[in-house]
PDB file of C-alpha atoms in Angstrom:
ATOM      1  CA  MET A  29     109.169  79.920 129.312  1.00  0.00           C
ATOM      2  CA  SER A  30     107.963  82.979 131.119  1.00  0.00           C
ATOM      3  CA  LEU A  31     104.519  84.393 130.644  1.00  0.00           C
ATOM      4  CA  GLN A  32     106.049  87.531 129.038  1.00  0.00           C
ATOM      5  CA  SER A  33     108.066  85.685 126.418  1.00  0.00           C
ATOM      6  CA  ASP A  34     104.950  83.497 125.806  1.00  0.00           C
ATOM      7  CA  ILE A  35     102.950  86.449 125.119  1.00  0.00           C
ATOM      8  CA  GLU A  36     105.658  87.874 122.877  1.00  0.00           C
ATOM      9  CA  SER A  37     105.868  84.651 120.889  1.00  0.00           C
ATOM     10  CA  THR A  38     102.033  84.772 120.473  1.00  0.00           C
ATOM     11  CA  GLN A  39     102.220  88.280 119.168  1.00  0.00           C
ATOM     12  CA  GLN A  40     104.576  87.321 116.335  1.00  0.00           C
ATOM     13  CA  LYS A  41     102.211  84.680 115.085  1.00  0.00           C
ATOM     14  CA  PHE A  42      99.644  85.253 112.456  1.00  0.00           C
ATOM     15  CA  PRO A  43      95.874  84.408 113.680  1.00  0.00           C
ATOM     16  CA  ASN A  44      94.596  81.033 112.553  1.00  0.00           C
ATOM     17  CA  ASP A  45      92.661  82.643 109.737  1.00  0.00           C
ATOM     18  CA  PRO A  46      92.372  81.229 106.242  1.00  0.00           C
ATOM     19  CA  ILE A  47      93.887  84.334 104.725  1.00  0.00           C
ATOM     20  CA  PHE A  48      96.915  84.004 106.798  1.00  0.00           C
ATOM     21  CA  THR A  49      97.159  80.128 106.392  1.00  0.00           C
ATOM     22  CA  GLN A  50      97.099  80.567 102.625  1.00  0.00           C
ATOM     23  CA  LEU A  51      99.678  83.337 102.790  1.00  0.00           C
ATOM     24  CA  ARG A  52     102.095  81.048 104.642  1.00  0.00           C
ATOM     25  CA  ARG A  53     101.367  78.093 102.437  1.00  0.00           C
ATOM     26  CA  LEU A  54     102.008  80.290  99.236  1.00  0.00           C
ATOM     27  CA  ALA A  55     105.223  81.799 100.806  1.00  0.00           C
ATOM     28  CA  ALA A  56     106.549  78.145 101.053  1.00  0.00           C
ATOM     29  CA  GLU A  57     105.233  76.800  97.712  1.00  0.00           C
ATOM     30  CA  ARG A  58     106.348  80.087  95.727  1.00  0.00           C
ATOM     31  CA  PRO A  59     109.536  81.597  97.008  1.00  0.00           C
ATOM     32  CA  GLY A  60     111.006  84.398  94.972  1.00  0.00           C
ATOM     33  CA  LEU A  61     109.651  87.542  93.459  1.00  0.00           C
ATOM     34  CA  LEU A  62     106.031  87.738  92.554  1.00  0.00           C
ATOM     35  CA  PHE A  63     105.100  91.361  92.795  1.00  0.00           C
ATOM     36  CA  HIS A  64     106.578  94.088  90.522  1.00  0.00           C
ATOM     37  CA  ASP A  65     104.856  97.385  90.579  1.00  0.00           C
ATOM     38  CA  GLU A  66     105.135 100.663  88.663  1.00  0.00           C
ATOM     39  CA  TYR A  67     107.208 102.206  91.584  1.00  0.00           C
ATOM     40  CA  GLY A  68     109.822  99.554  91.320  1.00  0.00           C
ATOM     41  CA  ILE A  69     109.024  97.380  94.291  1.00  0.00           C
ATOM     42  CA  ASP A  70     109.917  93.723  93.803  1.00  0.00           C
ATOM     43  CA  ALA A  71     108.556  91.502  96.434  1.00  0.00           C
ATOM     44  CA  GLY A  72     107.511  87.892  97.160  1.00  0.00           C
ATOM     45  CA  TYR A  73     105.070  86.251  99.632  1.00  0.00           C
ATOM     46  CA  SER A  74     107.919  86.336 102.367  1.00  0.00           C
ATOM     47  CA  HIS A  75     108.275  89.986 101.871  1.00  0.00           C
ATOM     48  CA  LEU A  76     104.510  90.473 102.316  1.00  0.00           C
ATOM     49  CA  ILE A  77     104.481  88.454 105.497  1.00  0.00           C
ATOM     50  CA  ARG A  78     107.517  90.546 106.871  1.00  0.00           C
ATOM     51  CA  ASP A  79     105.783  93.750 105.981  1.00  0.00           C
ATOM     52  CA  VAL A  80     102.438  92.603 107.558  1.00  0.00           C
ATOM     53  CA  LYS A  81     104.400  91.751 110.720  1.00  0.00           C
ATOM     54  CA  HIS A  82     106.139  95.127 110.779  1.00  0.00           C
ATOM     55  CA  MET A  83     102.781  96.972 110.376  1.00  0.00           C
ATOM     56  CA  ARG A  84     101.507  95.016 113.410  1.00  0.00           C
ATOM     57  CA  GLN A  85     104.435  96.303 115.348  1.00  0.00           C
ATOM     58  CA  VAL A  86     104.027  99.809 114.213  1.00  0.00           C
ATOM     59  CA  LEU A  87     100.280  99.688 115.162  1.00  0.00           C
ATOM     60  CA  ARG A  88     101.066  98.256 118.477  1.00  0.00           C
ATOM     61  CA  ALA A  89     103.671 101.070 119.271  1.00  0.00           C
ATOM     62  CA  GLN A  90     101.376 103.829 118.094  1.00  0.00           C
ATOM     63  CA  LEU A  91      97.849 102.790 119.391  1.00  0.00           C
ATOM     64  CA  PRO A  92      97.164 102.968 123.235  1.00  0.00           C
ATOM     65  CA  SER A  93      97.809  99.583 124.899  1.00  0.00           C
ATOM     66  CA  SER A  94      94.280  99.558 126.300  1.00  0.00           C
ATOM     67  CA  LEU A  95      93.134  98.713 122.925  1.00  0.00           C
ATOM     68  CA  PHE A  96      94.878  95.238 123.038  1.00  0.00           C
ATOM     69  CA  ASN A  97      94.229  92.109 125.081  1.00  0.00           C
ATOM     70  CA  GLU A  98      96.774  89.945 126.780  1.00  0.00           C
ATOM     71  CA  LYS A  99      97.454  88.137 123.474  1.00  0.00           C
ATOM     72  CA  GLY A 100      98.232  91.432 121.860  1.00  0.00           C
ATOM     73  CA  CYS A 101      95.108  91.319 119.703  1.00  0.00           C
ATOM     74  CA  LEU A 102      92.758  94.296 119.281  1.00  0.00           C
ATOM     75  CA  THR A 103      89.984  93.946 121.749  1.00  0.00           C
ATOM     76  CA  HIS A 104      87.291  95.585 119.565  1.00  0.00           C
ATOM     77  CA  ALA A 105      86.802  95.420 115.765  1.00  0.00           C
ATOM     78  CA  THR A 106      88.725  98.539 114.792  1.00  0.00           C
ATOM     79  CA  SER A 107      89.059 100.100 111.351  1.00  0.00           C
ATOM     80  CA  ILE A 108      92.312 101.781 110.356  1.00  0.00           C
ATOM     81  CA  ALA A 109      92.313 104.103 107.371  1.00  0.00           C
ATOM     82  CA  PHE A 110      95.516 105.073 105.500  1.00  0.00           C
ATOM     83  CA  LEU A 111      96.619 106.681 102.460  1.00  0.00           C
ATOM     84  CA  SER A 112      99.262 105.029 100.021  1.00  0.00           C
ATOM     85  CA  PHE A 113     100.308 104.657  96.517  1.00  0.00           C
ATOM     86  CA  SER A 114      98.713 102.086  94.560  1.00  0.00           C
ATOM     87  CA  GLY A 115     100.552  98.753  93.947  1.00  0.00           C
ATOM     88  CA  TYR A 116     102.525  96.934  96.598  1.00  0.00           C
ATOM     89  CA  TYR A 117     102.393 100.005  98.801  1.00  0.00           C
ATOM     90  CA  TYR A 118      98.719  99.253  99.709  1.00  0.00           C
ATOM     91  CA  ILE A 119     100.377  97.619 102.839  1.00  0.00           C
ATOM     92  CA  PRO A 120     101.008 100.671 104.920  1.00  0.00           C
ATOM     93  CA  THR A 121     104.487  99.852 106.176  1.00  0.00           C
ATOM     94  CA  ASP A 122     108.088 101.047 105.710  1.00  0.00           C
ATOM     95  CA  THR A 123     109.423  98.473 103.149  1.00  0.00           C
ATOM     96  CA  ASN A 124     112.850  99.594 104.016  1.00  0.00           C
ATOM     97  CA  ALA A 125     112.756  98.137 107.458  1.00  0.00           C
ATOM     98  CA  ASN A 126     114.886  94.992 108.036  1.00  0.00           C
TER      99      ASN A 126
END
């Protein structure tokens, strides 16, 4: 495996953080739809994981590469503000992306 493909593989993984560990576990234990909001969004934990991964890709594409280390993680604690609808859309991502 090349260094570049190893970095790309690492960038697709979630950090070993309790919130992501719990999310992965719940996605395996509770497949199917779990969220239904007033805007007609129906989603499950697997959708949430997909949308978080998509948002990470969007941020990497939009932010300067100098903000990321060799593993694709932000080098400094950074706050990112966003404005969205309430409900499932609290995740700032295009939920229509595949």
